[in-house]
Each structure stands twice: as C-alpha cells, then as structure tokens.
C-alpha cells in the first residue's frame, strides 16, 4: 500500500531530523550502521516477502524493547511448560506456587501468555509482576485472563523474535512438564549456556511430587549424551532438577547471592560480585578451578577501564549500575561452562560480609 502525501511528508521530515541530529545521539554509530544496512537492502533486488519479514520483525523488536526498557534493573524469570494442563493439575498448581514464591522475593515473571503453565505463572505472580509474550497462532494461543489487557503483554508475529526476548531478558529459567515447545525451550536455553552464547543463569526443571518427567529426561541425557561423549561430563551442572517449590526458588535466589553477573572484556571473563571475596577464598578458587583457566590466575579487581570504553556515552541517571561492584577477572577457556556454573555455586556458598542484606532480584 502506497504512502499518502501526508505520510510521505511526515516520513521525510523525521528522516531529515534524524540525519541532522545524528552526531548528537548517544548511539549514533549503531544507528548509522543500521541505516546503512537498510539502504544496502533497499538497493538490492529483494522480494516483497523479504521486506514483509523484515518489517514485521522490526515491529516485534520495537515493541519488545519499549516494554522491557523500564524494567531493565529487575531480574526476570521465564516460566515454560505445557499450555494444555488444566488448572486442577498438580503441575499447574505447582507453577502457581512457584511464581508466587519468586514474585514475593521481588523477581518478575515472564510467560508465553497462553494457557496451562503459562497461565499459572501469570496467576501466581499477578499482573503487576508479570510479562506475557504472546505469539499470534491460529489455535491454542489467546492471552490468559491474568495478563490480558496489561501493558506488559506483547503480541509477537514471529517465534524467533519472541524467543529472542525470552532469552535476552531472562535471569533464570523454570521449566515444568510440557510438549515439543517446552523441550525446544529447554534445549535452546541449555545450548546457549553450554556454548557461552548467553551468560550463566540458573535453569531449574520442576516436577510435581511423584512425577518423573524431568528425572526421566535426565536419565536420557546421562545415558545417551554424557555416556556417549556427545556433551561434557559436567554439562548436567547447567541445570537443577527438583520437585520442591522452596528448593526451586532457592536455586534461583541463591545463584545471585554473591555472584551478580559477568561479561567479556577481550579474552578475559569479568565476573561481578555483590560482595568482595577474601584473598584466601580467591586462592582456593585458583586451586580448585585451575582446569578452566587457559593462562594466569583468577584475580580480584575493580571495574576495568575497558568496560567504560566499550559503552556509548549515557546520561548520568542510566549509567552502569555495576561500576561499584568488586570483580574477579580471569582467562576462562570458554568451553567448560558446566564447571563455570560449579564455580559460581561455590562462590555463592562462601561466607562474605553483610551476607544477610543482599538483593538477588536487582540487576
């Protein structure tokens, strides 16, 4: 459909204003790169379908970025599981209890906004502590009544953009029994963790008492993947299996007790902590986890100068909230992510000063 004269004039005006003010924009280099990509595509002989995909994907991304931006300093937990389980099923009731537990700790919950386990997650957390990432399907996927109409409900056209936000925004993953979609989400999360394409996060697989869905799944993982040498022996440390709500909640909040977050600066992994470790504790880490280092040692540090250099200029009110945190810096082999998770667990179990006043729900 062609643009009207008014729409064309408005578009021209906005483009002109953007180009005139681009030098003052804090993300100018990335905006210029994006515009150059669009110009290159416009000059190429692309099909109309290609442009429809690009346009719809960008609209998905735009609304996702807009919704999540104001909650960027609150940790979020994605809850996955079957859309077909009724409200009186044990798994549904357990998902309600789990979502209520983590929301009371200050975490926010993300679900696919549909029925079953998704509905249970929104019900347990309540709309104020929930997001709904709905997908436009011809069946099965009307938004549930506990998130319908909320300004944190997002309707995605594509699965890939929806999945991007689930994984980008998640600080923890909770999986209940489910079908192909749940299995896909489980393996996607574990693949990204195993390959280091996502930062370390807790992944909790939750069975109702007396149900062995995830235990049987774990048996398959050990029998065919680990025993067959298809994954590393420590890769099972990327997830926790439980049939207890309190244990599931503790696995997530405990993950962020001392550990805060991590990022790479060049070849070095920079691990941010909520509290500083003692020299003796760091020495123990060097002795215990020397196998995951490719050179040098684990060293205590403050924020590295390169961390600031790699950020675009920002207004004072949104500058890096982690600059004050103590760090551990080391050359991780970028292969043994199960062992890295084991190291994070060990760090979280260490005695540190002011341990009773931490906020695992804050980024």
CSV table of C-alpha atoms in Angstrom, one decimal:
chain,number,residue,atom,x,y,z
A,1,UNK,CA,0.0,0.0,0.0
A,2,UNK,CA,1.5,3.3,-1.1
A,3,UNK,CA,2.0,6.1,1.4
A,4,UNK,CA,-0.3,9.1,1.3
A,5,UNK,CA,1.2,12.5,0.6
A,6,UNK,CA,0.9,13.4,4.3
A,7,UNK,CA,2.6,10.2,5.4
A,8,UNK,CA,5.4,10.7,2.9
A,9,UNK,CA,5.9,14.2,4.1
A,10,UNK,CA,6.0,13.1,7.8
A,11,UNK,CA,8.5,10.3,7.0
A,12,UNK,CA,10.7,12.7,5.1
A,13,UNK,CA,10.6,15.2,8.0
A,14,UNK,CA,11.5,12.5,10.5
A,15,UNK,CA,14.4,11.2,8.4
A,16,UNK,CA,15.7,14.7,7.8
A,17,UNK,CA,15.6,15.4,11.6
A,18,UNK,CA,17.4,12.1,12.4
A,19,UNK,CA,20.2,12.8,10.0
A,20,UNK,CA,20.6,16.4,11.2
A,21,UNK,CA,20.8,15.3,14.8
A,22,UNK,CA,22.6,12.0,14.4
A,23,UNK,CA,26.0,13.4,15.6
A,24,UNK,CA,24.5,14.3,19.0
A,25,UNK,CA,22.8,10.9,19.5
A,26,UNK,CA,24.4,8.7,22.2
A,27,UNK,CA,24.0,5.6,20.0
A,28,UNK,CA,25.0,7.3,16.7
A,29,UNK,CA,27.4,4.7,15.5
A,30,UNK,CA,24.9,1.9,15.8
A,31,UNK,CA,22.1,3.9,14.3
A,32,UNK,CA,24.3,4.8,11.3
A,33,UNK,CA,25.2,1.1,10.9
A,34,UNK,CA,21.6,0.1,11.0
A,35,UNK,CA,20.6,2.7,8.4
A,36,UNK,CA,23.4,1.7,6.2
A,37,UNK,CA,22.2,-1.9,6.3
A,38,UNK,CA,18.6,-0.9,5.4
A,39,UNK,CA,20.0,1.2,2.5
A,40,UNK,CA,22.0,-1.7,1.2
A,41,UNK,CA,18.9,-3.9,1.4
A,42,UNK,CA,16.8,-1.3,-0.4
A,43,UNK,CA,19.3,-1.2,-3.2
A,44,UNK,CA,19.3,-5.0,-3.6
A,45,UNK,CA,16.8,-7.0,-5.6
A,46,UNK,CA,14.8,-8.3,-2.7
A,47,UNK,CA,11.3,-9.9,-2.9
A,48,UNK,CA,8.3,-8.3,-1.3
A,49,UNK,CA,8.1,-11.2,1.2
A,50,UNK,CA,11.6,-10.4,2.4
A,51,UNK,CA,10.5,-6.9,3.2
A,52,UNK,CA,7.4,-8.1,4.9
A,53,UNK,CA,9.5,-10.4,7.2
A,54,UNK,CA,11.9,-7.5,7.9
A,55,UNK,CA,9.2,-5.0,8.6
A,56,UNK,CA,7.2,-7.4,11.0
A,57,UNK,CA,10.4,-8.5,12.8
A,58,UNK,CA,11.4,-4.8,13.4
A,59,UNK,CA,7.9,-4.1,14.7
A,60,UNK,CA,8.3,-7.1,17.1
A,61,UNK,CA,11.6,-5.8,18.2
A,62,UNK,CA,10.4,-2.2,18.7
A,63,UNK,CA,7.6,-3.1,21.0
A,64,UNK,CA,9.7,-5.6,22.9
A,65,UNK,CA,12.5,-3.0,23.6
A,66,UNK,CA,9.9,-0.4,24.6
A,67,UNK,CA,8.1,-2.7,27.1
A,68,UNK,CA,11.2,-4.1,28.8
A,69,UNK,CA,13.4,-1.0,28.9
A,70,UNK,CA,11.8,0.4,32.1
A,71,UNK,CA,12.3,-2.9,33.9
A,72,UNK,CA,15.9,-3.4,32.9
A,73,UNK,CA,17.2,-3.3,36.5
A,74,UNK,CA,14.8,-6.0,37.8
A,75,UNK,CA,15.6,-9.7,37.4
A,76,UNK,CA,13.1,-11.8,35.5
A,77,UNK,CA,12.3,-15.5,35.4
A,78,UNK,CA,10.9,-17.2,32.4
A,79,UNK,CA,8.4,-20.0,33.1
A,80,UNK,CA,7.9,-22.6,30.4
A,81,UNK,CA,5.6,-25.7,30.3
A,82,UNK,CA,2.6,-27.2,28.6
A,83,UNK,CA,-0.3,-25.0,27.5
A,84,UNK,CA,-2.7,-27.9,27.8
A,85,UNK,CA,-2.6,-28.7,31.5
A,86,UNK,CA,-5.8,-27.8,33.3
A,87,UNK,CA,-6.0,-25.6,36.4
A,88,UNK,CA,-6.6,-28.5,38.7
A,89,UNK,CA,-3.5,-30.5,37.6
A,90,UNK,CA,-0.6,-30.8,40.1
A,91,UNK,CA,1.9,-29.1,37.7
A,92,UNK,CA,-0.4,-26.1,37.2
A,93,UNK,CA,-0.8,-25.7,40.9
A,94,UNK,CA,2.9,-26.0,41.5
A,95,UNK,CA,3.6,-23.4,38.9
A,96,UNK,CA,1.2,-21.0,40.6
A,97,UNK,CA,3.0,-21.6,43.9
A,98,UNK,CA,6.5,-21.2,42.3
A,99,UNK,CA,5.5,-17.9,40.6
A,100,UNK,CA,4.0,-16.6,43.8
A,101,UNK,CA,7.2,-17.5,45.7
A,102,UNK,CA,9.7,-15.8,43.3
A,103,UNK,CA,7.5,-12.7,42.9
A,104,UNK,CA,7.3,-12.3,46.7
A,105,UNK,CA,11.1,-12.3,46.6
A,106,UNK,CA,11.0,-9.3,44.1
A,107,UNK,CA,11.6,-11.2,40.8
A,108,UNK,CA,9.3,-10.6,37.9
A,109,UNK,CA,7.9,-13.5,35.8
A,110,UNK,CA,7.7,-13.9,32.1
A,111,UNK,CA,5.4,-16.5,30.3
A,112,UNK,CA,4.1,-17.1,26.9
A,113,UNK,CA,0.8,-15.5,27.9
A,114,UNK,CA,-1.2,-18.6,26.9
A,115,UNK,CA,-3.0,-21.3,29.0
A,116,UNK,CA,-1.7,-24.1,31.2
A,117,UNK,CA,1.6,-23.5,32.8
A,118,UNK,CA,1.8,-20.0,31.2
A,119,UNK,CA,-1.5,-19.0,32.8
A,120,UNK,CA,-0.3,-20.5,36.1
A,121,UNK,CA,2.8,-18.4,36.0
A,122,UNK,CA,0.9,-15.1,35.5
A,123,UNK,CA,-1.7,-16.1,38.1
A,124,UNK,CA,0.9,-16.8,40.7
A,125,UNK,CA,2.9,-13.7,40.1
A,126,UNK,CA,0.0,-11.4,39.4
A,127,UNK,CA,-0.2,-8.9,36.6
A,128,UNK,CA,1.9,-6.3,38.3
A,129,UNK,CA,4.9,-8.7,38.5
A,130,UNK,CA,4.2,-10.4,35.1
A,131,UNK,CA,5.0,-10.2,31.5
A,132,UNK,CA,3.2,-12.0,28.7
A,133,UNK,CA,5.0,-12.8,25.5
A,134,UNK,CA,2.1,-13.9,23.3
A,135,UNK,CA,2.5,-15.5,19.8
A,136,UNK,CA,0.0,-15.0,17.1
A,137,UNK,CA,-1.3,-18.5,16.3
A,138,UNK,CA,-4.4,-19.8,14.6
A,139,UNK,CA,-5.1,-22.0,17.6
A,140,UNK,CA,-4.2,-22.5,21.3
A,141,UNK,CA,-2.9,-19.1,22.0
A,142,UNK,CA,-5.3,-16.4,23.3
A,143,UNK,CA,-3.8,-14.5,26.1
A,144,UNK,CA,-4.8,-15.8,29.5
A,145,UNK,CA,-7.1,-13.6,31.8
A,146,UNK,CA,-4.3,-13.0,34.3
A,147,UNK,CA,-2.2,-10.9,31.8
A,148,UNK,CA,-4.8,-9.9,29.2
A,149,UNK,CA,-5.1,-6.1,28.8
A,150,UNK,CA,-1.9,-5.4,30.8
A,151,UNK,CA,0.7,-3.0,29.3
A,152,UNK,CA,3.3,-5.8,29.7
A,153,UNK,CA,1.5,-8.1,27.3
A,154,UNK,CA,3.4,-8.2,23.9
A,155,UNK,CA,1.9,-9.9,20.8
A,156,UNK,CA,4.7,-11.2,18.6
A,157,UNK,CA,4.3,-12.3,15.0
A,158,UNK,CA,7.4,-14.5,14.9
A,159,UNK,CA,8.6,-17.2,17.2
A,160,UNK,CA,12.2,-16.1,16.7
A,161,UNK,CA,11.7,-12.6,17.9
A,162,UNK,CA,9.6,-13.8,20.8
A,163,UNK,CA,12.3,-16.3,21.8
A,164,UNK,CA,14.9,-13.6,21.5
A,165,UNK,CA,13.2,-11.6,24.2
A,166,UNK,CA,12.6,-14.6,26.4
A,167,UNK,CA,16.3,-15.4,26.4
A,168,UNK,CA,17.6,-11.9,26.4
A,169,UNK,CA,15.6,-10.8,29.3
A,170,UNK,CA,15.7,-13.9,31.4
A,171,UNK,CA,17.9,-14.1,34.5
A,172,UNK,CA,16.6,-17.6,35.3
A,173,UNK,CA,14.6,-20.3,33.6
A,174,UNK,CA,12.0,-22.5,35.2
A,175,UNK,CA,10.6,-25.4,33.2
A,176,UNK,CA,7.6,-27.6,34.1
A,177,UNK,CA,6.5,-30.7,32.1
A,178,UNK,CA,5.4,-29.9,28.6
A,179,UNK,CA,5.5,-30.9,24.9
A,180,UNK,CA,7.6,-30.2,21.9
A,181,UNK,CA,7.6,-26.4,22.7
A,182,UNK,CA,8.8,-27.0,26.2
A,183,UNK,CA,11.5,-29.4,25.1
A,184,UNK,CA,12.6,-26.9,22.4
A,185,UNK,CA,12.9,-24.1,25.1
A,186,UNK,CA,14.8,-26.4,27.4
A,187,UNK,CA,17.4,-27.4,24.8
A,188,UNK,CA,17.6,-23.8,23.4
A,189,UNK,CA,18.5,-22.5,26.9
A,190,UNK,CA,21.0,-25.2,27.6
A,191,UNK,CA,22.6,-24.9,24.2
A,192,UNK,CA,23.1,-21.2,24.7
A,193,UNK,CA,24.5,-21.8,28.2
A,194,UNK,CA,26.7,-24.7,27.0
A,195,UNK,CA,28.2,-22.7,24.2
A,196,UNK,CA,28.6,-19.4,26.1
A,197,UNK,CA,26.2,-17.5,23.9
A,198,UNK,CA,24.2,-16.5,27.0
A,199,UNK,CA,25.7,-15.5,30.4
A,200,UNK,CA,25.4,-18.1,33.2
A,201,UNK,CA,21.9,-18.3,34.6
A,202,UNK,CA,20.1,-20.8,36.8
A,203,UNK,CA,18.0,-23.3,34.9
A,204,UNK,CA,15.5,-25.2,37.1
A,205,UNK,CA,13.5,-28.2,36.0
A,206,UNK,CA,10.5,-28.7,38.2
A,207,UNK,CA,8.4,-31.9,38.6
A,208,UNK,CA,5.3,-32.2,40.7
A,209,UNK,CA,5.9,-34.7,43.6
A,210,UNK,CA,5.5,-38.2,42.4
A,211,UNK,CA,6.1,-37.3,38.7
A,212,UNK,CA,9.4,-38.2,37.0
A,213,UNK,CA,9.1,-36.2,33.8
A,214,UNK,CA,12.4,-34.4,34.2
A,215,UNK,CA,14.1,-37.2,36.1
A,216,UNK,CA,13.4,-39.5,33.1
A,217,UNK,CA,14.7,-36.7,30.8
A,218,UNK,CA,17.9,-36.5,32.9
A,219,UNK,CA,18.3,-40.3,32.7
A,220,UNK,CA,18.2,-40.0,28.9
A,221,UNK,CA,20.8,-37.1,29.0
A,222,UNK,CA,23.2,-39.2,31.1
A,223,UNK,CA,22.7,-42.5,29.2
A,224,UNK,CA,22.9,-41.2,25.6
A,225,UNK,CA,24.5,-37.7,25.7
A,226,UNK,CA,27.1,-37.9,28.5
A,227,UNK,CA,27.9,-41.6,28.3
A,228,UNK,CA,28.2,-41.3,24.5
A,229,UNK,CA,30.6,-38.4,24.8
A,230,UNK,CA,28.2,-36.1,22.9
A,231,UNK,CA,28.3,-33.5,25.7
A,232,UNK,CA,30.8,-32.8,28.5
A,233,UNK,CA,30.5,-34.8,31.7
A,234,UNK,CA,29.9,-31.6,33.7
A,235,UNK,CA,27.2,-30.2,31.4
A,236,UNK,CA,24.5,-31.6,33.7
A,237,UNK,CA,25.6,-28.9,36.2
A,238,UNK,CA,23.9,-26.4,33.9
A,239,UNK,CA,20.5,-27.3,35.4
A,240,UNK,CA,18.9,-28.3,38.7
A,241,UNK,CA,16.0,-30.8,39.0
A,242,UNK,CA,13.6,-30.7,41.9
A,243,UNK,CA,10.1,-31.5,43.0
A,244,UNK,CA,10.0,-28.9,45.7
A,245,UNK,CA,8.9,-25.2,45.3
A,246,UNK,CA,11.2,-23.9,48.1
A,247,UNK,CA,14.2,-25.7,46.6
A,248,UNK,CA,13.4,-24.3,43.1
A,249,UNK,CA,13.1,-20.7,44.5
A,250,UNK,CA,16.3,-21.1,46.5
A,251,UNK,CA,18.2,-22.3,43.4
A,252,UNK,CA,17.4,-19.0,41.7
A,253,UNK,CA,17.8,-16.5,44.5
A,254,UNK,CA,20.9,-18.3,45.7
A,255,UNK,CA,22.5,-18.1,42.3
A,256,UNK,CA,22.7,-14.3,42.8
A,257,UNK,CA,23.6,-14.3,46.5
A,258,UNK,CA,27.3,-13.4,45.9
A,259,UNK,CA,27.5,-13.7,42.1
A,260,UNK,CA,26.0,-10.8,40.3
A,261,UNK,CA,26.7,-11.0,36.5
A,262,UNK,CA,29.5,-11.4,34.0
A,263,UNK,CA,30.8,-10.2,30.7
A,264,UNK,CA,33.8,-10.5,28.5
A,265,UNK,CA,36.5,-7.8,28.1
A,266,UNK,CA,38.6,-9.1,25.2
A,267,UNK,CA,39.7,-12.6,26.2
A,268,UNK,CA,39.1,-12.1,29.9
A,269,UNK,CA,35.9,-13.0,31.7
A,270,UNK,CA,34.9,-10.3,34.2
A,271,UNK,CA,32.7,-11.7,37.0
A,272,UNK,CA,30.9,-9.1,39.0
A,273,UNK,CA,30.1,-9.9,42.7
A,274,UNK,CA,27.8,-8.5,45.2
A,275,UNK,CA,30.4,-8.8,47.9
A,276,UNK,CA,34.2,-8.9,47.8
A,277,UNK,CA,35.9,-12.3,48.4
A,278,UNK,CA,38.9,-12.6,50.7
A,279,UNK,CA,42.4,-13.4,49.3
A,280,UNK,CA,42.1,-16.9,50.9
A,281,UNK,CA,38.9,-17.6,49.2
A,282,UNK,CA,40.3,-16.5,45.8
A,283,UNK,CA,43.3,-18.7,46.4
A,284,UNK,CA,41.0,-21.7,47.0
A,285,UNK,CA,39.2,-20.9,43.7
A,286,UNK,CA,42.5,-20.9,41.9
A,287,UNK,CA,43.4,-24.2,43.3
A,288,UNK,CA,40.0,-25.8,42.7
A,289,UNK,CA,39.2,-24.4,39.3
A,290,UNK,CA,42.6,-24.2,37.6
A,291,UNK,CA,41.4,-26.6,35.0
A,292,UNK,CA,39.1,-24.0,33.4
A,293,UNK,CA,41.9,-21.3,33.1
A,294,UNK,CA,43.9,-21.1,29.9
A,295,UNK,CA,46.6,-18.9,31.5
A,296,UNK,CA,47.4,-16.8,34.5
A,297,UNK,CA,45.1,-16.9,37.6
A,298,UNK,CA,41.7,-15.7,39.0
A,299,UNK,CA,42.4,-12.2,40.2
A,300,UNK,CA,40.4,-9.7,42.2
A,301,UNK,CA,39.7,-6.4,40.5
A,302,UNK,CA,37.6,-3.3,40.3
A,303,UNK,CA,35.8,-2.2,37.2
A,304,UNK,CA,38.2,-2.4,34.2
A,305,UNK,CA,38.8,0.8,32.2
A,306,UNK,CA,37.8,-1.1,29.1
A,307,UNK,CA,34.3,-1.7,30.5
A,308,UNK,CA,33.7,2.0,30.3
A,309,UNK,CA,35.4,2.4,26.9
A,310,UNK,CA,33.1,-0.2,25.4
A,311,UNK,CA,29.9,1.7,26.4
A,312,UNK,CA,28.3,4.5,24.4
A,313,UNK,CA,28.0,7.8,26.4
A,314,UNK,CA,24.9,7.7,28.6
A,315,UNK,CA,23.0,10.2,30.7
A,316,UNK,CA,24.1,10.1,34.4
A,317,UNK,CA,20.8,8.5,35.5
A,318,UNK,CA,21.2,5.4,33.4
A,319,UNK,CA,25.0,4.8,33.7
A,320,UNK,CA,26.3,1.4,34.5
A,321,UNK,CA,24.7,0.3,37.8
A,322,UNK,CA,27.5,-2.3,38.4
A,323,UNK,CA,30.5,0.0,38.3
A,324,UNK,CA,31.0,-0.1,42.1
A,325,UNK,CA,30.9,-3.9,42.3
A,326,UNK,CA,34.0,-6.0,43.0
A,327,UNK,CA,35.2,-8.3,40.2
A,328,UNK,CA,37.0,-11.5,39.6
A,329,UNK,CA,38.9,-11.4,36.3
A,330,UNK,CA,40.4,-14.5,34.6
A,331,UNK,CA,41.1,-16.2,31.3
A,332,UNK,CA,38.2,-18.7,31.1
A,333,UNK,CA,38.7,-21.5,28.5
A,334,UNK,CA,35.2,-20.7,27.1
A,335,UNK,CA,34.5,-24.4,26.9
A,336,UNK,CA,33.7,-25.9,30.3
A,337,UNK,CA,30.6,-24.0,31.2
A,338,UNK,CA,29.3,-26.7,33.5
A,339,UNK,CA,32.4,-26.2,35.6
A,340,UNK,CA,32.0,-22.5,35.4
A,341,UNK,CA,28.5,-23.0,36.9
A,342,UNK,CA,30.1,-25.1,39.6
A,343,UNK,CA,32.5,-22.3,40.4
A,344,UNK,CA,29.6,-19.8,40.7
A,345,UNK,CA,27.8,-22.3,43.1
A,346,UNK,CA,31.0,-22.5,45.2
A,347,UNK,CA,31.3,-18.7,45.3
A,348,UNK,CA,27.7,-18.3,46.4
A,349,UNK,CA,28.3,-20.7,49.3
A,350,UNK,CA,31.2,-18.7,50.6
A,351,UNK,CA,30.9,-16.6,53.7
A,352,UNK,CA,31.1,-12.9,52.9
A,353,UNK,CA,30.5,-9.7,54.8
A,354,UNK,CA,26.9,-8.4,55.1
A,355,UNK,CA,25.5,-11.6,53.6
A,356,UNK,CA,22.1,-11.1,55.1
A,357,UNK,CA,21.4,-7.8,53.2
A,358,UNK,CA,21.6,-8.9,49.5
A,359,UNK,CA,19.0,-8.3,46.8
A,360,UNK,CA,19.1,-11.1,44.3
A,361,UNK,CA,16.2,-9.6,42.4
A,362,UNK,CA,18.2,-6.5,41.4
A,363,UNK,CA,20.5,-6.2,38.4
